[in-house]
């Protein structure tokens, strides 16, 4: 665990996997979502395979909750996470490194929508 931080336990379904809280006078909570690097045909998927305009030296991670689904009460799509639902995205890089202990991290606020890159569903 990180020095000066503590894990927060929760049992309900949330759009993140971990919640940590700073142990200081003005506590700050950080929501962390963990995903696996995307694969295609049993190989790590390159960003250029998703969009030819992406750099060839970047990989893809698919940030979604499920392959499909909807909320029966609201009929809203439950597949995508909403922007702002987590603070940090941790990506396990096993597909390209063959090591389950290798992760890359990014801020949730740095993520871009598919529509911003010319994709639609």
Short mmCIF file of N, CA and C in Angstrom, two decimals:
data_model
loop_
_atom_site.label_atom_id
_atom_site.label_comp_id
_atom_site.label_asym_id
_atom_site.label_seq_id
_atom_site.Cartn_x
_atom_site.Cartn_y
_atom_site.Cartn_z
N UNK A 1 0.84 -1.18 0.00
CA UNK A 1 0.00 0.00 0.00
C UNK A 1 0.88 1.24 0.00
N UNK A 2 0.34 2.32 -0.46
CA UNK A 2 1.07 3.58 -0.50
C UNK A 2 1.15 4.21 0.88
N UNK A 3 2.30 4.73 1.22
CA UNK A 3 2.48 5.38 2.52
C UNK A 3 1.57 6.60 2.59
N UNK A 4 0.83 6.71 3.69
CA UNK A 4 -0.05 7.86 3.87
C UNK A 4 -1.44 7.66 3.27
N UNK A 5 -1.70 6.48 2.72
CA UNK A 5 -3.01 6.17 2.12
C UNK A 5 -3.56 4.90 2.74
N UNK A 6 -4.88 4.77 2.73
CA UNK A 6 -5.52 3.56 3.21
C UNK A 6 -6.60 3.13 2.23
N UNK A 7 -6.80 1.83 2.14
CA UNK A 7 -7.85 1.29 1.30
C UNK A 7 -9.21 1.47 1.97
N UNK A 8 -10.22 1.76 1.17
CA UNK A 8 -11.58 1.91 1.67
C UNK A 8 -12.37 0.70 1.19
N UNK A 9 -13.00 -0.01 2.11
CA UNK A 9 -13.78 -1.19 1.74
C UNK A 9 -15.19 -0.78 1.35
N UNK A 10 -15.70 -1.45 0.32
CA UNK A 10 -17.09 -1.27 -0.08
C UNK A 10 -17.58 -2.58 -0.66
N UNK A 11 -18.88 -2.81 -0.60
CA UNK A 11 -19.43 -4.06 -1.11
C UNK A 11 -20.39 -3.83 -2.28
N UNK A 12 -20.91 -2.63 -2.41
CA UNK A 12 -21.84 -2.37 -3.51
C UNK A 12 -21.12 -2.25 -4.85
N UNK A 13 -21.87 -2.37 -5.92
CA UNK A 13 -21.32 -2.28 -7.26
C UNK A 13 -21.02 -0.82 -7.59
N UNK A 14 -19.78 -0.54 -7.89
CA UNK A 14 -19.35 0.82 -8.23
C UNK A 14 -18.58 0.79 -9.55
N UNK A 15 -18.47 1.93 -10.22
CA UNK A 15 -17.77 1.96 -11.51
C UNK A 15 -16.26 2.04 -11.38
N UNK A 16 -15.72 1.57 -10.27
CA UNK A 16 -14.27 1.49 -10.07
C UNK A 16 -14.00 0.27 -9.20
N UNK A 17 -12.76 -0.20 -9.23
CA UNK A 17 -12.40 -1.43 -8.52
C UNK A 17 -11.82 -1.18 -7.13
N UNK A 18 -11.15 -0.05 -6.96
CA UNK A 18 -10.50 0.27 -5.69
C UNK A 18 -10.75 1.72 -5.33
N UNK A 19 -10.82 1.96 -4.02
CA UNK A 19 -10.95 3.32 -3.51
C UNK A 19 -9.91 3.46 -2.41
N UNK A 20 -9.06 4.49 -2.52
CA UNK A 20 -8.07 4.75 -1.49
C UNK A 20 -8.29 6.16 -0.95
N UNK A 21 -7.91 6.36 0.31
CA UNK A 21 -8.11 7.65 0.96
C UNK A 21 -6.81 8.08 1.61
N UNK A 22 -6.48 9.35 1.42
CA UNK A 22 -5.28 9.91 2.05
C UNK A 22 -5.53 10.05 3.55
N UNK A 23 -4.53 9.66 4.35
CA UNK A 23 -4.63 9.77 5.80
C UNK A 23 -3.98 11.08 6.24
N UNK A 24 -4.63 12.19 5.90
CA UNK A 24 -4.13 13.52 6.27
C UNK A 24 -5.30 14.34 6.79
N UNK A 25 -5.02 15.59 7.20
CA UNK A 25 -6.08 16.44 7.75
C UNK A 25 -7.21 16.68 6.75
N UNK A 26 -6.90 16.82 5.50
CA UNK A 26 -7.91 17.06 4.47
C UNK A 26 -7.94 15.84 3.55
N UNK A 27 -8.64 14.76 3.97
CA UNK A 27 -8.57 13.51 3.20
C UNK A 27 -9.11 13.64 1.78
N UNK A 28 -8.44 13.00 0.89
CA UNK A 28 -8.81 12.97 -0.53
C UNK A 28 -9.00 11.51 -0.90
N UNK A 29 -10.08 11.20 -1.60
CA UNK A 29 -10.30 9.84 -2.08
C UNK A 29 -9.95 9.75 -3.55
N UNK A 30 -9.38 8.62 -3.94
CA UNK A 30 -9.00 8.37 -5.33
C UNK A 30 -9.63 7.05 -5.76
N UNK A 31 -10.38 7.10 -6.87
CA UNK A 31 -11.06 5.93 -7.42
C UNK A 31 -10.21 5.33 -8.54
N UNK A 32 -9.95 4.03 -8.45
CA UNK A 32 -9.06 3.37 -9.41
C UNK A 32 -9.81 2.25 -10.13
N UNK A 33 -9.77 2.27 -11.46
CA UNK A 33 -10.36 1.23 -12.30
C UNK A 33 -9.21 0.44 -12.91
N UNK A 34 -9.30 -0.89 -12.90
CA UNK A 34 -8.25 -1.75 -13.43
C UNK A 34 -8.79 -2.50 -14.65
N UNK A 35 -8.05 -2.46 -15.73
CA UNK A 35 -8.43 -3.15 -16.96
C UNK A 35 -7.23 -3.91 -17.51
N UNK A 36 -7.52 -4.84 -18.39
CA UNK A 36 -6.48 -5.62 -19.07
C UNK A 36 -6.25 -5.03 -20.46
N UNK A 37 -5.01 -4.98 -20.86
CA UNK A 37 -4.68 -4.54 -22.21
C UNK A 37 -5.46 -5.39 -23.21
N UNK A 38 -6.01 -4.77 -24.22
CA UNK A 38 -6.85 -5.48 -25.18
C UNK A 38 -6.01 -6.37 -26.09
N UNK A 39 -6.62 -7.50 -26.45
CA UNK A 39 -5.97 -8.44 -27.38
C UNK A 39 -6.87 -8.65 -28.59
N UNK A 40 -6.25 -8.99 -29.70
CA UNK A 40 -6.97 -9.37 -30.92
C UNK A 40 -6.23 -10.56 -31.50
N UNK A 41 -6.96 -11.64 -31.73
CA UNK A 41 -6.36 -12.88 -32.25
C UNK A 41 -5.20 -13.35 -31.37
N UNK A 42 -5.42 -13.29 -30.07
CA UNK A 42 -4.45 -13.75 -29.07
C UNK A 42 -3.14 -12.95 -29.07
N UNK A 43 -3.17 -11.73 -29.62
CA UNK A 43 -1.99 -10.86 -29.64
C UNK A 43 -2.38 -9.50 -29.09
N UNK A 44 -1.43 -8.77 -28.48
CA UNK A 44 -1.72 -7.42 -28.01
C UNK A 44 -2.21 -6.56 -29.17
N UNK A 45 -3.25 -5.78 -28.94
CA UNK A 45 -3.81 -4.95 -30.01
C UNK A 45 -3.13 -3.58 -30.04
N UNK A 46 -2.61 -3.23 -31.19
CA UNK A 46 -1.96 -1.94 -31.39
C UNK A 46 -3.02 -0.87 -31.64
N UNK A 47 -2.74 0.35 -31.22
CA UNK A 47 -3.68 1.46 -31.41
C UNK A 47 -3.96 1.68 -32.89
N UNK A 48 -2.97 1.47 -33.74
CA UNK A 48 -3.17 1.68 -35.18
C UNK A 48 -4.15 0.68 -35.78
N UNK A 49 -4.38 -0.45 -35.09
CA UNK A 49 -5.39 -1.41 -35.54
C UNK A 49 -6.80 -0.90 -35.26
N UNK A 50 -6.92 -0.05 -34.26
CA UNK A 50 -8.22 0.53 -33.91
C UNK A 50 -8.52 1.75 -34.76
N UNK A 51 -7.48 2.51 -35.07
CA UNK A 51 -7.64 3.73 -35.86
C UNK A 51 -6.30 4.02 -36.53
N UNK A 52 -6.32 4.09 -37.83
CA UNK A 52 -5.05 4.25 -38.57
C UNK A 52 -4.33 5.55 -38.24
N UNK A 53 -5.01 6.49 -37.59
CA UNK A 53 -4.40 7.77 -37.23
C UNK A 53 -3.66 7.71 -35.89
N UNK A 54 -3.84 6.63 -35.15
CA UNK A 54 -3.15 6.49 -33.87
C UNK A 54 -1.71 6.07 -34.11
N UNK A 55 -0.81 6.41 -33.19
CA UNK A 55 0.60 6.01 -33.34
C UNK A 55 0.74 4.48 -33.35
N UNK A 56 1.72 4.00 -34.08
CA UNK A 56 1.94 2.56 -34.22
C UNK A 56 2.61 1.94 -33.01
N UNK A 57 3.14 2.76 -32.09
CA UNK A 57 3.82 2.22 -30.92
C UNK A 57 2.97 2.27 -29.65
N UNK A 58 1.66 2.44 -29.81
CA UNK A 58 0.75 2.47 -28.66
C UNK A 58 -0.20 1.28 -28.72
N UNK A 59 -0.62 0.83 -27.54
CA UNK A 59 -1.56 -0.28 -27.43
C UNK A 59 -2.96 0.23 -27.12
N UNK A 60 -3.92 -0.68 -27.12
CA UNK A 60 -5.33 -0.36 -26.84
C UNK A 60 -5.75 -1.01 -25.54
N UNK A 61 -6.55 -0.29 -24.78
CA UNK A 61 -7.27 -0.86 -23.65
C UNK A 61 -8.73 -0.49 -23.85
N UNK A 62 -9.59 -1.46 -23.64
CA UNK A 62 -11.01 -1.21 -23.83
C UNK A 62 -11.64 -0.96 -22.47
N UNK A 63 -12.11 0.26 -22.28
CA UNK A 63 -12.68 0.67 -21.01
C UNK A 63 -14.20 0.56 -21.11
N UNK A 64 -14.70 -0.60 -20.70
CA UNK A 64 -16.13 -0.83 -20.71
C UNK A 64 -16.47 -1.74 -19.54
N UNK A 65 -17.72 -1.73 -19.13
CA UNK A 65 -18.12 -2.55 -17.99
C UNK A 65 -18.46 -3.96 -18.42
N UNK A 66 -19.24 -4.09 -19.47
CA UNK A 66 -19.65 -5.40 -19.98
C UNK A 66 -19.73 -5.31 -21.49
N UNK A 67 -19.83 -6.44 -22.14
CA UNK A 67 -19.97 -6.44 -23.60
C UNK A 67 -21.33 -5.91 -24.04
N UNK A 68 -22.28 -5.94 -23.18
CA UNK A 68 -23.61 -5.44 -23.51
C UNK A 68 -24.41 -5.33 -22.25
N UNK A 69 -25.52 -4.73 -22.34
CA UNK A 69 -26.39 -4.65 -21.18
C UNK A 69 -27.07 -3.32 -21.07
N UNK A 70 -28.10 -3.32 -20.25
CA UNK A 70 -28.82 -2.08 -20.00
C UNK A 70 -29.42 -2.14 -18.61
N UNK A 71 -29.68 -0.98 -18.08
CA UNK A 71 -30.32 -0.88 -16.78
C UNK A 71 -31.81 -1.09 -16.97
N UNK A 72 -32.40 -2.12 -16.34
CA UNK A 72 -33.80 -2.42 -16.57
C UNK A 72 -34.75 -1.32 -16.08
N UNK A 73 -34.29 -0.50 -15.13
CA UNK A 73 -35.14 0.57 -14.61
C UNK A 73 -35.13 1.79 -15.51
N UNK A 74 -33.96 2.11 -16.08
CA UNK A 74 -33.85 3.33 -16.88
C UNK A 74 -33.71 3.07 -18.38
N UNK A 75 -33.45 1.81 -18.76
CA UNK A 75 -33.17 1.43 -20.15
C UNK A 75 -31.90 2.07 -20.70
N UNK A 76 -31.05 2.58 -19.83
CA UNK A 76 -29.79 3.18 -20.27
C UNK A 76 -28.75 2.10 -20.51
N UNK A 77 -27.87 2.36 -21.47
CA UNK A 77 -26.76 1.46 -21.79
C UNK A 77 -25.82 1.39 -20.59
N UNK A 78 -25.48 0.17 -20.16
CA UNK A 78 -24.55 0.02 -19.04
C UNK A 78 -23.15 -0.35 -19.50
N UNK A 79 -22.94 -0.44 -20.79
CA UNK A 79 -21.63 -0.85 -21.28
C UNK A 79 -20.54 0.17 -20.98
N UNK A 80 -20.68 1.41 -21.37
CA UNK A 80 -19.55 2.32 -21.15
C UNK A 80 -19.52 2.88 -19.73
N UNK A 81 -18.30 3.13 -19.25
CA UNK A 81 -18.16 3.91 -18.04
C UNK A 81 -18.41 5.35 -18.44
N UNK A 82 -18.87 6.14 -17.53
CA UNK A 82 -19.08 7.56 -17.78
C UNK A 82 -17.79 8.30 -17.43
N UNK A 83 -17.50 9.34 -18.16
CA UNK A 83 -16.32 10.15 -17.84
C UNK A 83 -16.50 10.72 -16.43
N UNK A 84 -15.45 10.65 -15.64
CA UNK A 84 -15.49 11.14 -14.28
C UNK A 84 -15.84 10.10 -13.24
N UNK A 85 -16.12 8.85 -13.64
CA UNK A 85 -16.48 7.81 -12.68
C UNK A 85 -15.27 7.20 -11.98
N UNK A 86 -14.08 7.41 -12.50
CA UNK A 86 -12.87 6.97 -11.80
C UNK A 86 -11.76 7.98 -12.08
N UNK A 87 -10.79 8.02 -11.18
CA UNK A 87 -9.71 9.01 -11.26
C UNK A 87 -8.47 8.48 -11.95
N UNK A 88 -8.19 7.21 -11.76
CA UNK A 88 -7.00 6.59 -12.33
C UNK A 88 -7.40 5.31 -13.06
N UNK A 89 -6.87 5.13 -14.26
CA UNK A 89 -7.03 3.87 -14.99
C UNK A 89 -5.70 3.13 -14.91
N UNK A 90 -5.75 1.93 -14.34
CA UNK A 90 -4.57 1.06 -14.25
C UNK A 90 -4.76 -0.05 -15.28
N UNK A 91 -3.80 -0.20 -16.18
CA UNK A 91 -3.90 -1.20 -17.25
C UNK A 91 -2.86 -2.28 -17.03
N UNK A 92 -3.32 -3.51 -16.86
CA UNK A 92 -2.41 -4.63 -16.74
C UNK A 92 -1.87 -4.95 -18.14
N UNK A 93 -0.56 -5.01 -18.27
CA UNK A 93 0.09 -5.16 -19.57
C UNK A 93 0.50 -6.60 -19.88
N UNK A 94 -0.13 -7.58 -19.23
CA UNK A 94 0.23 -8.97 -19.45
C UNK A 94 0.24 -9.39 -20.92
N UNK A 95 -0.75 -9.00 -21.74
CA UNK A 95 -0.72 -9.46 -23.13
C UNK A 95 0.58 -9.12 -23.88
N UNK A 96 1.18 -7.97 -23.59
CA UNK A 96 2.41 -7.63 -24.31
C UNK A 96 3.68 -7.97 -23.54
N UNK A 97 3.60 -8.09 -22.21
CA UNK A 97 4.80 -8.36 -21.42
C UNK A 97 4.89 -9.79 -20.89
N UNK A 98 3.75 -10.49 -20.87
CA UNK A 98 3.64 -11.84 -20.28
C UNK A 98 3.96 -11.82 -18.79
N UNK A 99 3.77 -10.65 -18.17
CA UNK A 99 4.03 -10.48 -16.75
C UNK A 99 2.81 -9.84 -16.10
N UNK A 100 2.13 -10.57 -15.21
CA UNK A 100 0.92 -10.07 -14.57
C UNK A 100 1.21 -8.92 -13.60
N UNK A 101 2.47 -8.66 -13.29
CA UNK A 101 2.83 -7.58 -12.36
C UNK A 101 3.12 -6.26 -13.05
N UNK A 102 3.03 -6.19 -14.37
CA UNK A 102 3.34 -4.96 -15.11
C UNK A 102 2.05 -4.18 -15.39
N UNK A 103 2.04 -2.92 -14.98
CA UNK A 103 0.89 -2.04 -15.18
C UNK A 103 1.35 -0.70 -15.75
N UNK A 104 0.49 -0.07 -16.51
CA UNK A 104 0.64 1.33 -16.91
C UNK A 104 -0.56 2.07 -16.33
N UNK A 105 -0.37 3.34 -16.02
CA UNK A 105 -1.41 4.13 -15.37
C UNK A 105 -1.64 5.42 -16.13
N UNK A 106 -2.88 5.90 -16.11
CA UNK A 106 -3.19 7.20 -16.67
C UNK A 106 -4.30 7.83 -15.84
N UNK A 107 -4.43 9.11 -15.95
CA UNK A 107 -5.51 9.81 -15.27
C UNK A 107 -6.80 9.67 -16.06
N UNK A 108 -7.89 9.46 -15.37
CA UNK A 108 -9.19 9.37 -16.03
C UNK A 108 -9.51 10.63 -16.82
N UNK A 109 -9.06 11.79 -16.34
CA UNK A 109 -9.34 13.05 -17.02
C UNK A 109 -8.57 13.19 -18.33
N UNK A 110 -7.60 12.33 -18.59
CA UNK A 110 -6.85 12.36 -19.84
C UNK A 110 -7.49 11.52 -20.93
N UNK A 111 -8.49 10.71 -20.60
CA UNK A 111 -9.12 9.84 -21.58
C UNK A 111 -10.00 10.64 -22.54
N UNK A 112 -10.10 10.14 -23.76
CA UNK A 112 -10.92 10.78 -24.79
C UNK A 112 -12.04 9.86 -25.20
N UNK A 113 -13.16 10.44 -25.55
CA UNK A 113 -14.29 9.64 -26.01
C UNK A 113 -14.01 9.07 -27.40
N UNK A 114 -14.69 8.00 -27.72
CA UNK A 114 -14.58 7.42 -29.06
C UNK A 114 -15.02 8.43 -30.11
N UNK A 115 -16.08 9.18 -29.78
CA UNK A 115 -16.61 10.16 -30.73
C UNK A 115 -15.57 11.24 -31.04
N UNK A 116 -14.75 11.57 -30.05
CA UNK A 116 -13.71 12.59 -30.26
C UNK A 116 -12.69 12.14 -31.30
N UNK A 117 -12.63 10.81 -31.56
CA UNK A 117 -11.69 10.27 -32.52
C UNK A 117 -12.38 9.68 -33.74
N UNK A 118 -13.61 10.08 -33.94
CA UNK A 118 -14.30 9.64 -35.16
C UNK A 118 -14.97 8.29 -35.08
N UNK A 119 -15.09 7.73 -33.87
CA UNK A 119 -15.77 6.44 -33.73
C UNK A 119 -17.20 6.66 -33.30
N UNK A 120 -18.03 5.77 -33.69
CA UNK A 120 -19.38 5.69 -33.13
C UNK A 120 -19.60 4.25 -32.77
N UNK A 121 -20.67 3.97 -32.08
CA UNK A 121 -20.91 2.59 -31.63
C UNK A 121 -21.33 1.70 -32.76
#
